[in-house]
Backbone as JSON Lines, residues from 0, in Angstrom:
{"i":0,"aa":"M","n":[82.11,120.96,196.97],"ca":[82.83,120.64,195.77],"c":[82.49,119.22,195.34]}
{"i":1,"aa":"A","n":[82.06,119.03,194.11],"ca":[81.74,117.71,193.58],"c":[83.0,117.03,193.1]}
{"i":2,"aa":"V","n":[83.11,115.75,193.42],"ca":[84.26,114.95,192.99],"c":[83.73,113.8,192.14]}
{"i":3,"aa":"P","n":[84.27,113.6,190.96],"ca":[83.81,112.49,190.12],"c":[83.96,111.14,190.83]}
{"i":4,"aa":"V","n":[83.0,110.26,190.62],"ca":[83.01,108.97,191.3],"c":[84.28,108.18,190.97]}
{"i":5,"aa":"G","n":[84.81,108.34,189.79],"ca":[86.05,107.64,189.43],"c":[87.21,108.02,190.32]}
{"i":6,"aa":"E","n":[87.29,109.3,190.7],"ca":[88.36,109.75,191.59],"c":[88.17,109.19,193.0]}
{"i":7,"aa":"V","n":[86.93,109.15,193.45],"ca":[86.65,108.59,194.78],"c":[87.0,107.12,194.79]}
{"i":8,"aa":"T","n":[86.59,106.4,193.74],"ca":[86.89,104.97,193.65],"c":[88.39,104.73,193.66]}
{"i":9,"aa":"A","n":[89.12,105.5,192.87],"ca":[90.57,105.33,192.81],"c":[91.21,105.58,194.17]}
{"i":10,"aa":"A","n":[90.68,106.51,194.93],"ca":[91.23,106.82,196.25],"c":[90.92,105.72,197.26]}
{"i":11,"aa":"L","n":[89.78,105.05,197.09],"ca":[89.38,104.02,198.04],"c":[89.91,102.64,197.69]}
{"i":12,"aa":"V","n":[90.06,102.37,196.43],"ca":[90.49,101.05,195.99],"c":[91.95,101.15,195.57]}
{"i":13,"aa":"N","n":[92.81,100.59,196.4],"ca":[94.24,100.74,196.13],"c":[94.89,99.47,195.6]}
{"i":14,"aa":"G","n":[94.1,98.42,195.38],"ca":[94.66,97.21,194.8],"c":[95.41,96.34,195.77]}
{"i":15,"aa":"V","n":[95.5,96.72,197.02],"ca":[96.2,95.94,198.03],"c":[95.17,95.05,198.71]}
{"i":16,"aa":"G","n":[95.56,93.82,198.97],"ca":[94.64,92.88,199.62],"c":[94.17,93.38,200.97]}
{"i":17,"aa":"G","n":[93.0,92.98,201.35],"ca":[92.43,93.39,202.63],"c":[90.98,93.0,202.7]}
{"i":18,"aa":"D","n":[90.34,93.37,203.76],"ca":[88.94,93.05,203.94],"c":[88.07,94.06,203.23]}
{"i":19,"aa":"A","n":[87.18,93.58,202.38],"ca":[86.29,94.46,201.64],"c":[85.11,94.89,202.51]}
{"i":20,"aa":"L","n":[84.74,96.15,202.35],"ca":[83.56,96.71,202.98],"c":[82.62,97.16,201.86]}
{"i":21,"aa":"V","n":[81.35,96.86,201.99],"ca":[80.37,97.24,200.97],"c":[79.25,98.01,201.65]}
{"i":22,"aa":"Y","n":[78.85,99.11,201.03],"ca":[77.8,99.99,201.55],"c":[76.68,100.06,200.52]}
{"i":23,"aa":"A","n":[75.47,99.71,200.92],"ca":[74.35,99.7,199.98],"c":[73.11,100.29,200.64]}
{"i":24,"aa":"T","n":[72.55,101.32,200.01],"ca":[71.35,101.94,200.55],"c":[70.54,102.6,199.45]}
{"i":25,"aa":"D","n":[69.28,102.86,199.78],"ca":[68.36,103.57,198.9],"c":[68.21,102.92,197.54]}
{"i":26,"aa":"F","n":[67.86,101.65,197.56],"ca":[67.58,100.99,196.3],"c":[66.33,100.13,196.43]}
{"i":27,"aa":"R","n":[65.66,100.0,195.32],"ca":[64.4,99.26,195.24],"c":[64.66,97.77,195.32]}
{"i":28,"aa":"E","n":[63.77,97.08,196.0],"ca":[63.85,95.63,196.1],"c":[63.34,95.03,194.79]}
{"i":29,"aa":"S","n":[64.27,94.67,193.93],"ca":[63.94,94.02,192.67],"c":[64.95,92.91,192.45]}
{"i":30,"aa":"P","n":[64.61,91.9,191.66],"ca":[65.58,90.83,191.41],"c":[66.9,91.36,190.85]}
{"i":31,"aa":"E","n":[66.83,92.34,189.97],"ca":[68.04,92.9,189.37],"c":[68.91,93.59,190.42]}
{"i":32,"aa":"N","n":[68.29,94.41,191.27],"ca":[69.06,95.11,192.3],"c":[69.63,94.15,193.34]}
{"i":33,"aa":"I","n":[68.84,93.17,193.72],"ca":[69.32,92.18,194.69],"c":[70.53,91.44,194.12]}
{"i":34,"aa":"D","n":[70.45,91.07,192.85],"ca":[71.56,90.39,192.2],"c":[72.8,91.28,192.13]}
{"i":35,"aa":"R","n":[72.61,92.53,191.76],"ca":[73.75,93.46,191.66],"c":[74.45,93.64,193.0]}
{"i":36,"aa":"V","n":[73.67,93.88,194.04],"ca":[74.27,94.11,195.36],"c":[74.91,92.83,195.88]}
{"i":37,"aa":"T","n":[74.28,91.7,195.62],"ca":[74.87,90.41,196.04],"c":[76.22,90.19,195.37]}
{"i":38,"aa":"R","n":[76.29,90.47,194.07],"ca":[77.57,90.31,193.36],"c":[78.62,91.3,193.89]}
{"i":39,"aa":"L","n":[78.19,92.52,194.13],"ca":[79.11,93.54,194.65],"c":[79.67,93.13,196.01]}
{"i":40,"aa":"A","n":[78.83,92.55,196.85],"ca":[79.21,92.21,198.22],"c":[79.85,90.82,198.36]}
{"i":41,"aa":"R","n":[79.88,90.05,197.29],"ca":[80.36,88.67,197.36],"c":[81.69,88.56,198.1]}
{"i":42,"aa":"G","n":[81.66,87.82,199.21],"ca":[82.87,87.55,199.99],"c":[83.4,88.71,200.82]}
{"i":43,"aa":"A","n":[82.66,89.81,200.87],"ca":[83.11,90.97,201.65],"c":[83.14,90.63,203.14]}
{"i":44,"aa":"H","n":[84.0,91.32,203.84],"ca":[84.02,91.15,205.29],"c":[82.75,91.73,205.9]}
{"i":45,"aa":"T","n":[82.42,92.98,205.54],"ca":[81.27,93.65,206.13],"c":[80.4,94.26,205.05]}
{"i":46,"aa":"L","n":[79.12,93.97,205.14],"ca":[78.11,94.6,204.29],"c":[77.32,95.56,205.16]}
{"i":47,"aa":"F","n":[77.4,96.85,204.85],"ca":[76.56,97.86,205.48],"c":[75.36,98.0,204.56]}
{"i":48,"aa":"C","n":[74.19,97.62,205.03],"ca":[73.03,97.58,204.14],"c":[71.79,98.15,204.82]}
{"i":49,"aa":"E","n":[71.05,98.91,204.05],"ca":[69.79,99.43,204.58],"c":[68.88,98.27,204.96]}
{"i":50,"aa":"C","n":[68.1,98.5,205.97],"ca":[67.15,97.5,206.45],"c":[65.96,98.3,206.98]}
{"i":51,"aa":"T","n":[65.22,98.88,206.07],"ca":[64.26,99.91,206.44],"c":[62.99,99.37,207.09]}
{"i":52,"aa":"F","n":[62.51,98.23,206.64],"ca":[61.21,97.74,207.11],"c":[61.24,96.27,207.51]}
{"i":53,"aa":"M","n":[60.31,95.92,208.41],"ca":[60.07,94.53,208.75],"c":[59.25,93.91,207.64]}
{"i":54,"aa":"V","n":[59.22,92.59,207.6],"ca":[58.49,91.87,206.56],"c":[57.01,92.23,206.58]}
{"i":55,"aa":"S","n":[56.45,92.45,207.75],"ca":[55.03,92.79,207.85],"c":[54.7,94.12,207.16]}
{"i":56,"aa":"D","n":[55.72,94.93,206.89],"ca":[55.54,96.21,206.21],"c":[56.06,96.16,204.77]}
{"i":57,"aa":"Q","n":[55.98,94.99,204.15],"ca":[56.45,94.78,202.78],"c":[55.81,95.78,201.8]}
{"i":58,"aa":"A","n":[54.53,96.03,201.94],"ca":[53.84,96.96,201.02],"c":[54.44,98.36,201.11]}
{"i":59,"aa":"Q","n":[54.75,98.8,202.32],"ca":[55.38,100.11,202.49],"c":[56.79,100.12,201.91]}
{"i":60,"aa":"A","n":[57.51,99.02,202.06],"ca":[58.84,98.91,201.48],"c":[58.76,99.06,199.96]}
{"i":61,"aa":"E","n":[57.77,98.43,199.36],"ca":[57.61,98.54,197.91],"c":[57.24,99.96,197.5]}
{"i":62,"aa":"R","n":[56.34,100.59,198.25],"ca":[55.93,101.96,197.92],"c":[57.08,102.95,198.01]}
{"i":63,"aa":"T","n":[57.94,102.77,199.0],"ca":[59.03,103.73,199.22],"c":[60.36,103.27,198.62]}
{"i":64,"aa":"Q","n":[60.35,102.09,198.0],"ca":[61.53,101.54,197.33],"c":[62.7,101.32,198.28]}
{"i":65,"aa":"H","n":[62.41,100.55,199.34],"ca":[63.42,100.18,200.32],"c":[63.34,98.68,200.59]}
{"i":66,"aa":"L","n":[64.26,98.19,201.4],"ca":[64.35,96.76,201.69],"c":[63.67,96.38,202.99]}
{"i":67,"aa":"T","n":[63.32,95.11,203.07],"ca":[62.84,94.52,204.31],"c":[64.0,93.75,204.96]}
{"i":68,"aa":"T","n":[63.77,93.34,206.18],"ca":[64.77,92.55,206.91],"c":[65.11,91.27,206.13]}
{"i":69,"aa":"Q","n":[64.1,90.63,205.57],"ca":[64.32,89.37,204.88],"c":[65.21,89.53,203.66]}
{"i":70,"aa":"T","n":[64.97,90.56,202.87],"ca":[65.79,90.77,201.67],"c":[67.2,91.2,202.04]}
{"i":71,"aa":"C","n":[67.33,92.05,203.03],"ca":[68.66,92.46,203.49],"c":[69.46,91.23,203.92]}
{"i":72,"aa":"A","n":[68.84,90.36,204.69],"ca":[69.5,89.13,205.15],"c":[69.81,88.21,203.98]}
{"i":73,"aa":"Q","n":[68.9,88.12,203.02],"ca":[69.1,87.28,201.84],"c":[70.36,87.71,201.08]}
{"i":74,"aa":"I","n":[70.52,89.01,200.92],"ca":[71.7,89.53,200.23],"c":[72.97,89.14,201.0]}
{"i":75,"aa":"A","n":[72.96,89.34,202.31],"ca":[74.14,89.0,203.12],"c":[74.46,87.51,203.05]}
{"i":76,"aa":"N","n":[73.44,86.69,203.13],"ca":[73.64,85.24,203.07],"c":[74.17,84.8,201.71]}
{"i":77,"aa":"N","n":[73.52,85.28,200.65],"ca":[73.91,84.87,199.3],"c":[75.29,85.4,198.91]}
{"i":78,"aa":"A","n":[75.66,86.55,199.45],"ca":[76.98,87.12,199.16],"c":[78.06,86.5,200.04]}
{"i":79,"aa":"D","n":[77.64,85.75,201.05],"ca":[78.56,85.1,201.98],"c":[79.5,86.1,202.64]}
{"i":80,"aa":"V","n":[78.93,87.21,203.12],"ca":[79.72,88.19,203.85],"c":[80.0,87.66,205.25]}
{"i":81,"aa":"T","n":[81.0,88.21,205.87],"ca":[81.33,87.81,207.23],"c":[80.34,88.39,208.22]}
{"i":82,"aa":"Q","n":[80.03,89.68,208.04],"ca":[79.06,90.3,208.95],"c":[78.21,91.32,208.22]}
{"i":83,"aa":"L","n":[77.03,91.51,208.74],"ca":[76.04,92.44,208.2],"c":[75.78,93.53,209.24]}
{"i":84,"aa":"V","n":[75.96,94.78,208.83],"ca":[75.64,95.93,209.68],"c":[74.47,96.64,209.02]}
{"i":85,"aa":"T","n":[73.37,96.72,209.74],"ca":[72.15,97.3,209.17],"c":[71.94,98.72,209.67]}
{"i":86,"aa":"F","n":[71.25,99.51,208.85],"ca":[70.97,100.9,209.19],"c":[69.81,101.38,208.32]}
{"i":87,"aa":"H","n":[69.49,102.64,208.4],"ca":[68.43,103.28,207.6],"c":[67.07,102.67,207.92]}
{"i":88,"aa":"F","n":[66.82,102.54,209.23],"ca":[65.55,101.97,209.69],"c":[64.45,103.02,209.61]}
{"i":89,"aa":"S","n":[63.23,102.56,209.31],"ca":[62.09,103.45,209.3],"c":[61.86,104.0,210.71]}
{"i":90,"aa":"H","n":[61.43,105.25,210.77],"ca":[61.14,105.87,212.07],"c":[60.01,105.17,212.81]}
{"i":91,"aa":"R","n":[59.22,104.41,212.09],"ca":[58.11,103.71,212.76],"c":[58.62,102.71,213.8]}
{"i":92,"aa":"Y","n":[59.92,102.37,213.72],"ca":[60.51,101.42,214.67],"c":[61.39,102.09,215.72]}
{"i":93,"aa":"D","n":[61.34,103.4,215.81],"ca":[62.24,104.11,216.74],"c":[62.17,103.58,218.16]}
{"i":94,"aa":"N","n":[61.0,103.21,218.62],"ca":[60.86,102.75,220.01],"c":[60.83,101.23,220.13]}
{"i":95,"aa":"R","n":[61.1,100.55,219.02],"ca":[61.11,99.09,219.05],"c":[62.1,98.51,218.04]}
{"i":96,"aa":"R","n":[63.22,99.16,217.95],"ca":[64.24,98.73,216.98],"c":[64.69,97.3,217.23]}
{"i":97,"aa":"W","n":[64.7,96.87,218.47],"ca":[65.11,95.5,218.8],"c":[64.29,94.47,218.03]}
{"i":98,"aa":"Q","n":[63.03,94.83,217.65],"ca":[62.21,93.89,216.88],"c":[62.8,93.65,215.49]}
{"i":99,"aa":"L","n":[63.39,94.68,214.9],"ca":[64.06,94.51,213.61],"c":[65.21,93.52,213.75]}
{"i":100,"aa":"Y","n":[66.0,93.68,214.8],"ca":[67.13,92.77,214.99],"c":[66.67,91.34,215.27]}
{"i":101,"aa":"E","n":[65.6,91.2,216.03],"ca":[65.07,89.86,216.28],"c":[64.61,89.21,214.97]}
{"i":102,"aa":"E","n":[63.94,89.98,214.13],"ca":[63.49,89.45,212.85],"c":[64.69,89.12,211.96]}
{"i":103,"aa":"L","n":[65.67,89.99,211.92],"ca":[66.87,89.73,211.13],"c":[67.53,88.42,211.55]}
{"i":104,"aa":"Q","n":[67.59,88.16,212.84],"ca":[68.23,86.95,213.35],"c":[67.5,85.69,212.88]}
{"i":105,"aa":"R","n":[66.23,85.8,212.54],"ca":[65.5,84.64,212.01],"c":[65.96,84.31,210.6]}
{"i":106,"aa":"F","n":[66.51,85.31,209.89],"ca":[66.9,85.12,208.5],"c":[68.41,84.95,208.29]}
{"i":107,"aa":"T","n":[69.22,85.4,209.24],"ca":[70.68,85.3,209.09],"c":[71.37,85.31,210.44]}
{"i":108,"aa":"D","n":[72.52,84.66,210.47],"ca":[73.35,84.73,211.68],"c":[74.51,85.7,211.48]}
{"i":109,"aa":"K","n":[74.48,86.46,210.4],"ca":[75.57,87.37,210.06],"c":[75.38,88.78,210.62]}
{"i":110,"aa":"V","n":[74.18,89.09,211.11],"ca":[73.88,90.45,211.53],"c":[74.61,90.8,212.83]}
{"i":111,"aa":"L","n":[75.25,91.94,212.81],"ca":[75.92,92.48,213.99],"c":[74.88,93.27,214.77]}
{"i":112,"aa":"I","n":[74.64,92.88,216.0],"ca":[73.6,93.51,216.8],"c":[74.25,94.38,217.87]}
{"i":113,"aa":"P","n":[73.93,95.68,217.85],"ca":[74.52,96.57,218.87],"c":[74.01,96.23,220.26]}
{"i":114,"aa":"N","n":[74.73,96.68,221.23],"ca":[74.31,96.51,222.61],"c":[72.9,97.07,222.76]}
{"i":115,"aa":"R","n":[72.03,96.34,223.37],"ca":[70.63,96.75,223.48],"c":[70.46,98.1,224.14]}
{"i":116,"aa":"H","n":[71.41,98.5,224.97],"ca":[71.33,99.79,225.64],"c":[71.72,100.95,224.73]}
{"i":117,"aa":"S","n":[72.3,100.62,223.56],"ca":[72.75,101.68,222.67],"c":[71.68,102.12,221.67]}
{"i":118,"aa":"H","n":[70.5,101.49,221.71],"ca":[69.41,101.92,220.83],"c":[68.1,101.85,221.61]}
{"i":119,"aa":"S","n":[67.1,102.5,221.09],"ca":[65.81,102.59,221.78],"c":[65.19,101.22,221.94]}
{"i":120,"aa":"T","n":[64.53,101.01,223.07],"ca":[63.84,99.75,223.32],"c":[62.36,99.98,223.43]}
């Protein structure tokens, strides 16, 4: 059953103060999109954001219209979120996901890093 986005928004946003959560995925890395997501996430407690590729795979990120670690971190930093939770990683990193987290840490101190035993090494 399809539910109009307005109804979903009304159900999620109740006007009562609290910690904001922002979820952003499947968008092209462009100045306009980065600005939009940064404004949306401004001051949020947690930003859940796709982090599909490492910087070395920038060309693939552009071809598939996804973000790199650097842009994901840039959004979190510029929005001044409390924490960044990343997901939607390319399968090319399945056996070395820790490298994504290491790269993210070079760009931001906001990234929440899962226990190393909870993901492939």
